[in-house]
Short mmCIF file of C-alpha atoms and ligand atoms in Angstrom, two decimals:
data_model
loop_
_atom_site.label_atom_id
_atom_site.label_comp_id
_atom_site.label_asym_id
_atom_site.label_seq_id
_atom_site.Cartn_x
_atom_site.Cartn_y
_atom_site.Cartn_z
CA MET A 1072 0.00 0.00 0.00
CA SER A 1073 2.37 2.68 -1.06
CA LEU A 1074 4.00 4.76 -3.69
CA ILE A 1075 6.70 2.17 -3.99
CA ASP A 1076 4.37 -0.76 -4.58
CA LEU A 1077 4.77 -0.34 -8.29
CA GLY A 1078 8.49 0.18 -8.51
CA MET A 1079 9.52 -2.24 -5.79
CA PRO A 1080 7.93 -5.69 -5.94
CA LEU A 1081 9.21 -6.32 -2.44
CA ALA A 1082 6.87 -3.67 -1.09
CA ARG A 1083 3.93 -5.73 -2.31
CA MET A 1084 4.93 -8.46 0.09
CA LEU A 1085 4.97 -6.12 3.06
CA ASP A 1086 2.00 -5.43 5.23
CA PRO A 1087 0.29 -2.49 3.47
CA GLU A 1088 0.69 -0.16 6.43
CA THR A 1089 4.40 -0.94 6.69
CA ALA A 1090 4.83 -0.30 2.98
CA HIS A 1091 3.00 3.01 3.31
CA ALA A 1092 5.07 4.13 6.29
CA LEU A 1093 8.22 3.27 4.35
CA SER A 1094 7.21 5.34 1.35
CA VAL A 1095 6.35 8.36 3.50
CA ARG A 1096 9.74 8.02 5.19
CA MET A 1097 11.51 7.82 1.83
CA LEU A 1098 9.63 10.88 0.58
CA ALA A 1099 10.35 12.83 3.75
CA SER A 1100 14.04 11.99 3.53
CA GLY A 1101 14.26 13.03 -0.11
CA MET A 1102 15.16 9.50 -1.31
CA LEU A 1103 12.11 9.49 -3.60
CA ARG A 1104 12.33 12.63 -5.65
CA PRO A 1105 9.39 14.03 -7.57
CA ARG A 1106 10.17 14.46 -11.24
CA THR A 1107 6.83 15.37 -12.77
CA PRO A 1108 6.71 18.20 -15.28
CA PRO A 1109 3.99 20.80 -14.67
CA PRO A 1110 0.56 19.74 -15.98
CA ASP A 1111 -1.07 21.08 -19.13
CA PRO A 1112 -1.91 24.76 -18.45
CA ARG A 1113 -5.51 24.09 -19.54
CA LEU A 1114 -5.94 22.08 -16.34
CA ALA A 1115 -5.27 25.14 -14.19
CA THR A 1116 -8.37 26.17 -12.29
CA GLU A 1117 -9.48 28.68 -9.70
CA VAL A 1118 -11.77 27.56 -6.88
CA LEU A 1119 -12.72 29.46 -3.71
CA GLY A 1120 -10.29 32.21 -4.63
CA LEU A 1121 -7.34 29.78 -4.77
CA ARG A 1122 -5.32 28.88 -7.84
CA PHE A 1123 -4.74 25.20 -8.61
CA LYS A 1124 -2.31 24.07 -11.34
CA SER A 1125 -4.51 20.97 -11.67
CA PRO A 1126 -7.88 19.93 -10.22
CA ILE A 1127 -6.42 16.58 -9.12
CA GLY A 1128 -5.49 16.48 -5.44
CA LEU A 1129 -4.22 13.92 -2.96
CA ALA A 1130 -6.97 12.82 -0.55
CA ALA A 1131 -6.59 12.76 3.22
CA GLY A 1132 -5.00 9.76 4.90
CA PHE A 1133 -1.83 9.46 2.83
CA ASP A 1134 0.00 12.24 4.67
CA LYS A 1135 -1.68 12.14 8.05
CA ASN A 1136 1.06 14.11 9.79
CA ALA A 1137 1.83 16.75 7.17
CA GLU A 1138 5.27 15.25 6.56
CA VAL A 1139 5.34 15.33 2.77
CA PRO A 1140 2.84 17.80 1.26
CA ASP A 1141 5.51 19.49 -0.86
CA ALA A 1142 6.92 16.21 -2.16
CA MET A 1143 3.39 15.22 -3.21
CA LEU A 1144 2.79 18.59 -4.87
CA GLY A 1145 6.05 17.87 -6.68
CA PHE A 1146 4.53 14.71 -8.17
CA GLY A 1147 2.07 16.96 -9.96
CA PHE A 1148 -0.91 17.02 -7.62
CA GLY A 1149 -2.75 20.33 -7.83
CA PHE A 1150 -3.28 20.30 -4.07
CA VAL A 1151 -2.75 18.04 -1.09
CA GLU A 1152 -5.05 17.34 1.85
CA VAL A 1153 -3.06 16.41 4.97
CA GLY A 1154 -4.55 14.68 8.03
CA THR A 1155 -6.80 13.68 9.61
CA ILE A 1156 -5.17 15.62 12.44
CA THR A 1157 -6.59 15.29 15.98
CA PRO A 1158 -5.73 17.55 18.95
CA LYS A 1159 -3.77 14.88 20.82
CA PRO A 1160 -1.55 12.19 19.31
CA GLN A 1161 -3.43 8.93 18.88
CA ALA A 1162 -2.33 5.35 18.18
CA GLY A 1163 -5.46 4.23 16.34
CA ASN A 1164 -6.95 0.74 16.28
CA PRO A 1165 -5.10 -2.56 16.84
CA HIS A 1166 -3.14 -4.04 13.91
CA PRO A 1167 -3.74 -5.34 11.32
CA ARG A 1168 -6.07 -2.56 10.26
CA MET A 1169 -5.41 -2.00 6.57
CA PHE A 1170 -6.11 -4.63 3.90
CA ARG A 1171 -5.55 -4.86 0.15
CA LEU A 1172 -8.32 -6.27 -2.03
CA ARG A 1173 -5.98 -6.71 -4.97
CA ALA A 1174 -8.49 -8.15 -7.43
CA ASN A 1175 -10.61 -5.03 -7.00
CA ARG A 1176 -7.65 -2.64 -6.66
CA ALA A 1177 -9.40 -1.61 -3.45
CA VAL A 1178 -8.51 -1.21 0.22
CA ILE A 1179 -10.38 -1.69 3.48
CA ASN A 1180 -8.98 0.31 6.40
CA ARG A 1181 -9.94 0.77 10.01
CA LEU A 1182 -6.91 2.81 11.07
CA GLY A 1183 -8.90 5.02 13.45
CA PHE A 1184 -7.15 8.39 13.11
CA ASN A 1185 -3.65 7.23 13.97
CA ASN A 1186 -1.65 10.48 13.93
CA GLN A 1187 1.02 12.40 15.80
CA GLY A 1188 -1.38 15.11 16.92
CA LEU A 1189 -1.94 18.79 16.28
CA GLU A 1190 1.39 20.19 17.47
CA ALA A 1191 3.50 17.88 15.33
CA ALA A 1192 1.50 18.66 12.18
CA ALA A 1193 1.33 22.40 12.93
CA GLY A 1194 5.09 22.59 13.45
CA ARG A 1195 5.71 21.03 10.04
CA LEU A 1196 3.16 23.21 8.27
CA ALA A 1197 4.66 26.30 9.88
CA ALA A 1198 8.09 25.38 8.50
CA ARG A 1199 6.87 25.17 4.87
CA ARG A 1200 7.55 27.80 2.26
CA ARG A 1201 3.96 27.51 1.01
CA ASP A 1202 4.72 28.06 -2.65
CA GLY A 1203 4.03 24.65 -4.23
CA GLY A 1204 0.23 24.72 -4.28
CA PRO A 1205 -2.72 24.76 -1.91
CA VAL A 1206 -2.64 22.51 1.14
CA ALA A 1207 -5.86 21.54 2.91
CA ALA A 1208 -5.74 20.52 6.56
CA ASN A 1209 -8.23 17.79 7.46
CA ILE A 1210 -9.10 17.82 11.17
CA GLY A 1211 -11.10 15.59 13.48
CA PRO A 1212 -11.73 14.73 17.13
CA ASN A 1213 -9.79 12.34 19.35
CA ARG A 1214 -11.58 9.06 19.90
CA ASP A 1215 -11.81 9.55 23.68
CA SER A 1216 -12.74 13.24 23.51
CA ALA A 1217 -15.40 14.46 25.92
CA ASP A 1218 -16.25 17.38 23.62
CA ARG A 1219 -15.81 16.64 19.93
CA ILE A 1220 -16.84 20.07 18.74
CA GLN A 1221 -14.22 21.61 21.00
CA ASP A 1222 -11.65 19.34 19.34
CA PHE A 1223 -12.57 20.82 15.95
CA GLU A 1224 -12.22 24.32 17.44
CA LEU A 1225 -8.82 23.55 18.96
CA CYS A 1226 -7.50 22.18 15.67
CA ALA A 1227 -8.95 25.05 13.65
CA ALA A 1228 -7.49 27.74 15.91
CA ARG A 1229 -3.99 26.28 15.61
CA ILE A 1230 -3.93 25.07 12.02
CA ALA A 1231 -6.06 27.59 10.09
CA PRO A 1232 -3.26 30.16 9.75
CA LEU A 1233 -0.97 27.42 8.37
CA ALA A 1234 -3.24 25.97 5.67
CA ASP A 1235 -5.13 27.14 2.58
CA LEU A 1236 -8.32 25.16 3.21
CA LEU A 1237 -9.77 23.47 6.25
CA VAL A 1238 -11.69 20.19 5.98
CA LEU A 1239 -13.81 18.97 8.89
CA ASN A 1240 -13.91 15.18 8.90
CA ILE A 1241 -17.24 14.02 10.28
CA SER A 1242 -17.36 10.91 8.15
CA SER A 1243 -14.64 8.47 9.12
CA PRO A 1244 -16.31 5.12 9.82
CA ASN A 1245 -13.52 4.19 12.25
CA THR A 1246 -14.21 6.61 15.10
CA PRO A 1247 -17.36 5.36 16.82
CA GLY A 1248 -20.21 7.86 16.67
CA LEU A 1249 -18.38 10.34 14.43
CA ARG A 1250 -20.77 9.90 11.53
CA ASP A 1251 -23.68 10.84 13.80
CA LEU A 1252 -22.36 14.40 13.60
CA GLN A 1253 -23.62 14.54 10.00
CA GLY A 1254 -27.25 14.71 11.11
CA GLY A 1255 -29.56 17.10 12.91
CA ASP A 1256 -28.22 20.29 14.44
CA ALA A 1257 -24.73 18.88 14.88
CA VAL A 1258 -23.43 19.90 11.46
CA GLY A 1259 -24.49 23.51 11.87
CA ASN A 1260 -22.99 23.71 15.36
CA ILE A 1261 -19.68 22.21 14.34
CA LEU A 1262 -19.42 24.48 11.33
CA ARG A 1263 -20.38 27.69 13.09
CA ARG A 1264 -18.06 27.11 16.03
CA THR A 1265 -15.15 25.90 13.92
CA ILE A 1266 -15.46 28.73 11.41
CA ALA A 1267 -15.49 31.19 14.33
CA ALA A 1268 -12.40 29.57 15.85
CA ALA A 1269 -10.57 29.81 12.52
CA ARG A 1270 -11.59 33.44 12.09
CA ASP A 1271 -10.50 34.31 15.63
CA SER A 1272 -7.06 32.92 14.79
CA GLY A 1273 -6.81 35.56 12.09
CA ALA A 1274 -7.24 33.21 9.15
CA ALA A 1275 -10.12 33.65 6.72
CA LEU A 1276 -9.79 30.36 4.90
CA PRO A 1277 -12.54 28.29 3.25
CA VAL A 1278 -13.98 25.60 5.53
CA LEU A 1279 -15.29 22.40 3.94
CA LEU A 1280 -17.11 19.41 5.35
CA LYS A 1281 -16.12 15.86 4.41
CA ILE A 1282 -19.17 13.61 4.30
CA ALA A 1283 -19.83 9.90 3.90
CA PRO A 1284 -20.89 8.32 0.60
CA ASP A 1285 -23.37 6.29 2.63
CA LEU A 1286 -25.87 9.11 3.20
CA ASP A 1287 -29.31 8.65 1.65
CA ALA A 1288 -30.90 11.33 -0.54
CA GLY A 1289 -32.70 12.99 2.37
CA GLU A 1290 -29.53 13.10 4.44
CA VAL A 1291 -27.58 14.60 1.55
CA GLU A 1292 -30.16 17.34 1.17
CA ALA A 1293 -30.11 18.08 4.92
CA VAL A 1294 -26.33 18.25 5.10
CA VAL A 1295 -26.08 20.49 2.01
CA GLU A 1296 -28.62 22.95 3.40
CA ALA A 1297 -27.05 22.92 6.86
CA ALA A 1298 -23.61 23.53 5.34
CA VAL A 1299 -24.85 26.46 3.27
CA ALA A 1300 -26.74 27.96 6.22
CA ALA A 1301 -23.71 27.71 8.52
CA GLY A 1302 -21.33 29.33 6.05
CA ALA A 1303 -19.35 26.33 4.80
CA ALA A 1304 -17.43 26.91 1.59
CA GLY A 1305 -17.83 23.40 0.28
CA LEU A 1306 -18.10 19.65 0.67
CA VAL A 1307 -15.64 16.82 0.14
CA ILE A 1308 -17.66 13.84 -1.16
CA GLY A 1309 -16.73 11.56 0.19
CA ASN A 1310 -15.02 9.32 2.65
CA THR A 1311 -14.72 5.53 2.51
CA THR A 1312 -17.91 3.44 2.50
CA VAL A 1313 -19.16 0.98 5.09
CA SER A 1314 -21.26 -0.64 2.37
CA ARG A 1315 -19.94 -3.66 0.50
CA PRO A 1316 -20.84 -3.41 -3.19
CA ASP A 1317 -21.22 -6.66 -5.16
CA GLY A 1318 -18.15 -8.11 -6.76
CA LEU A 1319 -15.64 -7.74 -3.93
CA ARG A 1320 -13.13 -10.57 -4.01
CA GLY A 1321 -10.35 -11.98 -1.86
CA ARG A 1322 -9.96 -13.14 1.70
CA HIS A 1323 -10.08 -9.65 3.19
CA ARG A 1324 -13.42 -8.59 1.72
CA GLY A 1325 -15.21 -9.30 5.00
CA GLU A 1326 -12.94 -7.07 7.11
CA GLN A 1327 -14.54 -4.25 9.04
CA GLY A 1328 -13.71 -0.69 8.10
CA GLY A 1329 -14.02 1.75 5.24
CA LEU A 1330 -13.76 0.54 1.65
CA SER A 1331 -11.95 2.69 -0.93
CA GLY A 1332 -10.93 2.34 -4.56
CA PRO A 1333 -12.92 1.52 -7.73
CA PRO A 1334 -15.81 -0.29 -5.98
CA LEU A 1335 -16.60 3.06 -4.32
CA PHE A 1336 -16.69 5.06 -7.54
CA GLY A 1337 -20.37 4.70 -8.49
CA LEU A 1338 -21.69 5.30 -4.99
CA SER A 1339 -19.56 8.36 -4.28
CA THR A 1340 -20.29 9.85 -7.71
CA ARG A 1341 -24.03 9.44 -7.18
CA VAL A 1342 -23.87 11.29 -3.87
CA LEU A 1343 -21.71 13.99 -5.48
CA ALA A 1344 -24.27 14.50 -8.26
CA GLN A 1345 -27.10 14.64 -5.72
CA ALA A 1346 -25.26 17.25 -3.68
CA ALA A 1347 -24.46 19.27 -6.81
CA GLY A 1348 -28.12 19.27 -7.79
CA ILE A 1349 -29.13 20.56 -4.38
CA ALA A 1350 -26.26 23.01 -3.84
CA ARG A 1351 -26.69 24.62 -7.29
CA GLY A 1352 -23.40 26.49 -7.11
CA ARG A 1353 -23.67 27.52 -3.46
CA LEU A 1354 -20.84 25.20 -2.40
CA ALA A 1355 -17.54 24.14 -3.93
CA LEU A 1356 -17.50 20.36 -4.36
CA VAL A 1357 -14.52 18.03 -4.16
CA GLY A 1358 -15.24 14.65 -5.75
CA VAL A 1359 -13.36 11.71 -4.26
CA GLY A 1360 -13.86 7.96 -4.31
CA GLY A 1361 -12.47 5.37 -6.70
CA VAL A 1362 -10.76 7.71 -9.16
CA SER A 1363 -7.96 5.95 -11.03
CA SER A 1364 -7.99 7.54 -14.50
CA GLY A 1365 -8.57 10.78 -16.33
CA ALA A 1366 -11.93 9.39 -17.45
CA ASP A 1367 -12.93 8.85 -13.81
CA ALA A 1368 -11.88 12.39 -12.89
CA TYR A 1369 -13.84 13.70 -15.87
CA VAL A 1370 -16.98 11.88 -14.72
CA LYS A 1371 -16.63 13.49 -11.26
CA ILE A 1372 -16.21 16.95 -12.84
CA ARG A 1373 -19.23 16.42 -15.09
CA ALA A 1374 -21.16 15.30 -12.01
CA GLY A 1375 -20.45 18.67 -10.41
CA ALA A 1376 -16.99 18.50 -8.88
CA ASP A 1377 -14.82 21.63 -8.90
CA LEU A 1378 -11.87 19.55 -7.73
CA VAL A 1379 -11.10 15.83 -7.55
CA GLU A 1380 -9.04 13.80 -5.11
CA LEU A 1381 -7.70 10.26 -4.93
CA TYR A 1382 -5.67 8.04 -2.67
CA THR A 1383 -6.14 4.29 -3.22
CA ALA A 1384 -5.24 4.31 -6.92
CA LEU A 1385 -1.94 6.00 -6.09
CA ALA A 1386 -1.07 3.13 -3.79
CA TYR A 1387 -1.61 0.60 -6.57
CA GLU A 1388 -0.16 2.57 -9.47
CA GLY A 1389 2.56 4.78 -8.04
CA PRO A 1390 3.15 8.46 -8.69
CA GLY A 1391 3.23 8.13 -12.51
CA LEU A 1392 -0.55 7.97 -12.18
CA VAL A 1393 -0.81 11.74 -11.69
CA ARG A 1394 0.77 12.50 -15.03
CA ARG A 1395 -1.39 9.91 -16.80
CA ILE A 1396 -4.57 11.36 -15.31
CA HIS A 1397 -3.55 14.86 -16.40
CA ASP A 1398 -2.92 13.74 -19.97
CA GLU A 1399 -6.18 11.79 -20.18
CA LEU A 1400 -8.23 14.57 -18.63
CA ALA A 1401 -6.80 17.23 -20.95
CA ALA A 1402 -7.58 14.99 -23.95
CA LEU A 1403 -11.18 14.48 -22.79
CA LEU A 1404 -11.73 18.22 -22.30
CA ASP A 1405 -10.35 18.75 -25.81
CA ARG A 1406 -12.50 16.03 -27.31
CA ASP A 1407 -15.66 17.59 -25.93
CA GLY A 1408 -14.68 21.18 -26.66
CA PHE A 1409 -14.33 22.39 -23.08
CA ALA A 1410 -11.73 25.13 -22.72
CA SER A 1411 -11.34 24.53 -19.00
CA VAL A 1412 -12.24 22.28 -16.09
CA ALA A 1413 -14.71 24.92 -14.89
CA ALA A 1414 -16.50 24.81 -18.27
CA ALA A 1415 -17.04 21.05 -17.93
CA LYS A 1416 -18.23 21.23 -14.34
CA GLY A 1417 -21.73 19.82 -13.98
CA ALA A 1418 -22.07 19.19 -17.73
CA GLY A 1419 -23.33 15.68 -17.07
CA LEU A 1420 -26.02 16.61 -14.58
C1 FMN B 2195 -5.52 3.95 4.23
C2 FMN B 2195 -6.49 5.08 4.19
C3 FMN B 2195 -6.49 6.03 5.18
C4 FMN B 2195 -7.40 7.09 5.14
N1 FMN B 2195 -7.36 8.04 6.12
C5 FMN B 2195 -8.20 9.11 6.05
C6 FMN B 2195 -8.17 10.13 7.02
O1 FMN B 2195 -7.35 10.13 7.94
N2 FMN B 2195 -9.06 11.15 6.91
C7 FMN B 2195 -9.97 11.22 5.89
O2 FMN B 2195 -10.74 12.19 5.82
N3 FMN B 2195 -10.01 10.26 4.93
C8 FMN B 2195 -9.15 9.23 4.99
N4 FMN B 2195 -9.20 8.26 4.02
C9 FMN B 2195 -10.22 8.37 2.95
C10 FMN B 2195 -9.67 9.01 1.68
O3 FMN B 2195 -9.30 10.33 1.91
C11 FMN B 2195 -10.74 8.97 0.57
O4 FMN B 2195 -11.84 9.74 0.99
C12 FMN B 2195 -11.22 7.57 0.24
O5 FMN B 2195 -10.15 6.64 0.34
C13 FMN B 2195 -11.83 7.47 -1.15
O6 FMN B 2195 -10.90 7.81 -2.14
P1 FMN B 2195 -10.04 6.72 -2.99
O7 FMN B 2195 -11.01 5.68 -3.47
O8 FMN B 2195 -9.39 7.49 -4.07
O9 FMN B 2195 -9.05 6.16 -2.02
C14 FMN B 2195 -8.31 7.19 4.06
C15 FMN B 2195 -8.29 6.23 3.05
C16 FMN B 2195 -7.40 5.17 3.09
C17 FMN B 2195 -7.40 4.15 1.98
#
């Protein structure tokens, strides 16, 4: 489960979490050097007042501790989402907790917000030059927190001045009860208090909500309206799924946790399109779930995404994937006569 899976057959024999940790260490040490030329200028896009050299970003979970955002921007990603970051360091769930479903090019994980905590991530973000592209900080509560909304406030106050976007993760399936925050008054409360905490820190950055692909149509409508009412800038749609679509193969398919990769594509794209239909331009939308090609990214954009993210496909294909997606996406825009990503947005709705 790593960048080096492709180039180093040995990594495929390692436990996926070990392989991932190794690749982050190699990136952080400079042993793996990005060598991607800048993407086609037609892929450049402006969203929420920020400039992106490409709409393709790295999803949360790869760089949980903000160790390698600039290395990943160097591989050609238009932006990188670091985290999930919690106030206190946290070990996460017992091992093993990350499983490859090779036949489906999918992953099931139940990591449970393992991360080094807010101070470690903030220190690294503060040391950056901040010139390689936008970095989003994805924040969440500690598992044992007595006040989860306060955890979002604590993270926002510290990290908002150090990031370009803030993403509130209320959709990990691996922190018990977290997904309940998507319903009722909770969303509005979290957003209002977290946005205020960010503002009080002196940072006026866009705040987005990351939601589950498992919401039904009524829940999607409620969360979109609550997000708009509370002043959210956008939604990230979405996290891993607790559903188990048909066709999963291999001995790990019954593991508990969140499923990612191609089997999640249809579900997450449906929820994205639903949200786009309800939001009607009032929110920026980041489409994520099962993207592994330029054609997949194009479908997300046509379903209403301003930006697209991926993680699992990178683990199977290695960093050359970013370049391939850029080339394919530019060719598809050309084929259909779209001068920009923004022009294609929502064209399939
Ligand atoms: C190993 C792993 C760890 C993840 N950790 C996080 C996380 O900490 N926070 C988060 O918001 N999403 C996390 N995700 C979810 C991804 O950001 C993404 O939403 C999901 O995997 C769907 O995209 P994909 O199919 O391209 O992987 C994780 C995913 C994987 C596979």
